[in-house]
XYZ file of N, CA and C in Angstrom:
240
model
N -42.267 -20.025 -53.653
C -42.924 -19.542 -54.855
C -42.535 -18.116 -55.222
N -42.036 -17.433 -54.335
C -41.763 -15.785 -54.747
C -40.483 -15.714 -55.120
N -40.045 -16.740 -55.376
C -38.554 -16.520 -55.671
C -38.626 -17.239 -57.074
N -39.608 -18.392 -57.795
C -39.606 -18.992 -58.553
C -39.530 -18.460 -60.266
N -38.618 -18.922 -60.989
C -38.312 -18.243 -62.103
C -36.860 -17.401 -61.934
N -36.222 -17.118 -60.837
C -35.413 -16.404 -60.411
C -33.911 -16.712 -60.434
N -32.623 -16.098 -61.056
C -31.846 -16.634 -61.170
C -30.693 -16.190 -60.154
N -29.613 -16.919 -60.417
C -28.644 -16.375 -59.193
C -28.293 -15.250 -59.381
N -27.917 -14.380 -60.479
C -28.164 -13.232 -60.365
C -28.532 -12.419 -59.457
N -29.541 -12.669 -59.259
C -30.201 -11.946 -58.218
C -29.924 -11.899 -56.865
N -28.799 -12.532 -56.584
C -28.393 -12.710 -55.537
C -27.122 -12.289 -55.289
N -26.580 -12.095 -53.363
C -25.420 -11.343 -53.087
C -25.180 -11.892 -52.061
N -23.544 -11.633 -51.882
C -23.149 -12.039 -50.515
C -21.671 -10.714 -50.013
N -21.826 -10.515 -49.397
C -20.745 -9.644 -49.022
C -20.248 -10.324 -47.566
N -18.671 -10.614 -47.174
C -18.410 -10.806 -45.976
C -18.039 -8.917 -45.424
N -18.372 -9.385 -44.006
C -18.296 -8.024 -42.966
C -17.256 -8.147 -42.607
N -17.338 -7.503 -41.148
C -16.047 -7.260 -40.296
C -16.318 -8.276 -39.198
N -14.935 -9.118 -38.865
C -14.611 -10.253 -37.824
C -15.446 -11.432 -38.711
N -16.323 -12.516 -38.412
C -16.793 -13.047 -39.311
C -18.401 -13.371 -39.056
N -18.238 -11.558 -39.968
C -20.002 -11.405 -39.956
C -20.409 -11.335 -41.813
N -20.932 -11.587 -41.649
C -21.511 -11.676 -43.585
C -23.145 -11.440 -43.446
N -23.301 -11.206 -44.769
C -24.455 -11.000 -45.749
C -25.149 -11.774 -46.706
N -26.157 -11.993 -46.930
C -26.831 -12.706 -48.206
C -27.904 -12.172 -48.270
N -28.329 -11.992 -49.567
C -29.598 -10.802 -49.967
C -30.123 -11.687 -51.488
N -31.367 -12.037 -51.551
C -32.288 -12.287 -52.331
C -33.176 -11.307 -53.066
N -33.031 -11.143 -54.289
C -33.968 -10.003 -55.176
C -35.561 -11.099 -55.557
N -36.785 -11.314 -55.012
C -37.816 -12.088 -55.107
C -38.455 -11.080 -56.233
N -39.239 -12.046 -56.924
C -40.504 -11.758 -58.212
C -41.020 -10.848 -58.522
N -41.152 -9.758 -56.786
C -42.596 -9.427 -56.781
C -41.057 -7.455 -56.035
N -39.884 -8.005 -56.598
C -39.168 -6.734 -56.409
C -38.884 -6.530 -54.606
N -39.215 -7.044 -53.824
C -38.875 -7.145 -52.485
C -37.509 -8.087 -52.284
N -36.517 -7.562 -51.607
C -35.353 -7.895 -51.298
C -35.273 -8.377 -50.096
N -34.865 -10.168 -49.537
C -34.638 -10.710 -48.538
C -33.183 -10.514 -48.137
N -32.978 -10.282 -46.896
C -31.794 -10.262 -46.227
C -31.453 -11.003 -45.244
N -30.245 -11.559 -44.947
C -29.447 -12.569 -44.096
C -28.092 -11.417 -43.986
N -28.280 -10.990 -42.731
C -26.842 -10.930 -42.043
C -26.807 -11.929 -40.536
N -25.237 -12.533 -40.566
C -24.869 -13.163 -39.717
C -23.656 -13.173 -39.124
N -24.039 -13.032 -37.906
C -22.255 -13.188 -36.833
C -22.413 -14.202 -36.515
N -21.272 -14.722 -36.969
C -20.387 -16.126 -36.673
C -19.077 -16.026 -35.600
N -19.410 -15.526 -34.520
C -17.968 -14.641 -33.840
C -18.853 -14.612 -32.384
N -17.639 -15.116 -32.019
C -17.966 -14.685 -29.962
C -17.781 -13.138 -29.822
N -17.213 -12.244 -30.914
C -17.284 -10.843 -30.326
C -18.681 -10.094 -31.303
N -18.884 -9.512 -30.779
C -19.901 -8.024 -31.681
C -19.015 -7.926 -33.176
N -19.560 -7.360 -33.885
C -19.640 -6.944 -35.639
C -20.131 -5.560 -35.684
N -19.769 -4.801 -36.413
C -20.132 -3.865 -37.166
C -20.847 -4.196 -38.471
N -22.012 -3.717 -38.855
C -22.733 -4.037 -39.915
C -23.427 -2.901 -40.625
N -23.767 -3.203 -41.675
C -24.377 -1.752 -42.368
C -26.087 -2.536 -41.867
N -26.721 -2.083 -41.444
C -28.399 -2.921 -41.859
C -29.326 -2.228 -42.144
N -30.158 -2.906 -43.332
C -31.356 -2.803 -43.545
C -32.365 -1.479 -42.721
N -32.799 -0.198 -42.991
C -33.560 0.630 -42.012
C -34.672 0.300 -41.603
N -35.602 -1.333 -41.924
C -36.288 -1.814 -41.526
C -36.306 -2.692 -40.581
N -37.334 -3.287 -39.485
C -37.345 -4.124 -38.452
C -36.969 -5.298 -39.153
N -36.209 -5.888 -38.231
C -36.291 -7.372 -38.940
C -37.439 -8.179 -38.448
N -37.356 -9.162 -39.929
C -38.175 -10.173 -40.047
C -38.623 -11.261 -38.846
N -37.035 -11.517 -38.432
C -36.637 -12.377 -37.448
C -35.600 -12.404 -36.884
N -35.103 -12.772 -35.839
C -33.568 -12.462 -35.479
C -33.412 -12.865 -34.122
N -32.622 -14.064 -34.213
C -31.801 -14.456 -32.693
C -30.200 -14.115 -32.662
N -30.496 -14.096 -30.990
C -31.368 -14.253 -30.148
C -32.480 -13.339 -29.811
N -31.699 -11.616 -30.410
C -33.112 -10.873 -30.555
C -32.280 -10.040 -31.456
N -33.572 -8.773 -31.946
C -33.091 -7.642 -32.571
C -31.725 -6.926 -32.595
N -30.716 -6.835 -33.474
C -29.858 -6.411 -33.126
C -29.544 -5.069 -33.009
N -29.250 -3.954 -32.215
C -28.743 -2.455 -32.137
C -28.140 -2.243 -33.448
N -28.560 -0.694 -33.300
C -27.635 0.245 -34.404
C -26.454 -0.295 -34.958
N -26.510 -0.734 -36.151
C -25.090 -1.179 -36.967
C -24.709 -2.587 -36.077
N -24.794 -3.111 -35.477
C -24.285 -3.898 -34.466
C -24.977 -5.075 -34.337
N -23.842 -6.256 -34.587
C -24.726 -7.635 -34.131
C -23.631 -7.999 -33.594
N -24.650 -8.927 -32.218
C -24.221 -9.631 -31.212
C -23.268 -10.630 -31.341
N -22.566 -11.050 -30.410
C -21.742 -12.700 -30.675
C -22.893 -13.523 -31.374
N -22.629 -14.299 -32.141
C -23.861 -15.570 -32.551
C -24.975 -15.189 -32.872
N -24.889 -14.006 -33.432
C -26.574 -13.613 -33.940
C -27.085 -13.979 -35.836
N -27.929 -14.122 -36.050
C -28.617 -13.880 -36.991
C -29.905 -13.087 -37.113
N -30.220 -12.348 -38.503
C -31.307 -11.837 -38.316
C -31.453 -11.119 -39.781
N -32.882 -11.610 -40.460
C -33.401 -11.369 -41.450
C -34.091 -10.605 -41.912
N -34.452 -9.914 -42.649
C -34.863 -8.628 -42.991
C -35.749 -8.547 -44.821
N -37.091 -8.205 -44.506
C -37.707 -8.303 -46.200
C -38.310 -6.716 -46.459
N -37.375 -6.236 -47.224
C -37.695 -4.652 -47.538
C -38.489 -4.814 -48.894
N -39.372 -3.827 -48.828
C -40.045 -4.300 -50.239
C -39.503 -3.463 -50.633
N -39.929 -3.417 -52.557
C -38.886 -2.545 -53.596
C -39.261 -0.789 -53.411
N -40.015 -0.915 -52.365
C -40.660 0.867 -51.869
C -39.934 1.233 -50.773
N -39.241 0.356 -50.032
C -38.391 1.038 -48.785
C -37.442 1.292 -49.539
């Protein structure tokens, strides 16, 4: 529902470094969802979000840095 009315527009994808990428959702209510993901048996360099993530396996990832096989999501509202 917080996304409803919403067009692709509002949406992004940037690939990273080795094969880590991005996807970011602009929702209704001005809060921005985030998806970065390593797809890679080695570590990534990443720009991220200055907020905790949402969720993220296998866990939180370090400074700039995601793990082999990680994902991890992130909802900044339009005030962070």
């Amino acid at each position: 529902p917080r996304f409803e009315g919403r067009r692709g527009a509002l949406a992004s994808y940037a690939r990273g470094s080795g094969r880590a990428s991005e996807g970011s959702w602009r929702r209704a209510d001005g809060a921005r969802l985030t998806l970065h993901a390593n797809l890679d048996a080695e570590a990534a360099t990443a720009v991220l979000p200055a907020v905790a993530p949402l969720h993220a396996y296998p866990r939180a990832p370090g400074a700039d840095r995601l793990e082999p096989w990680s994902v991890a999501w992130y909802l900044e509202s339009h005030d962070d």
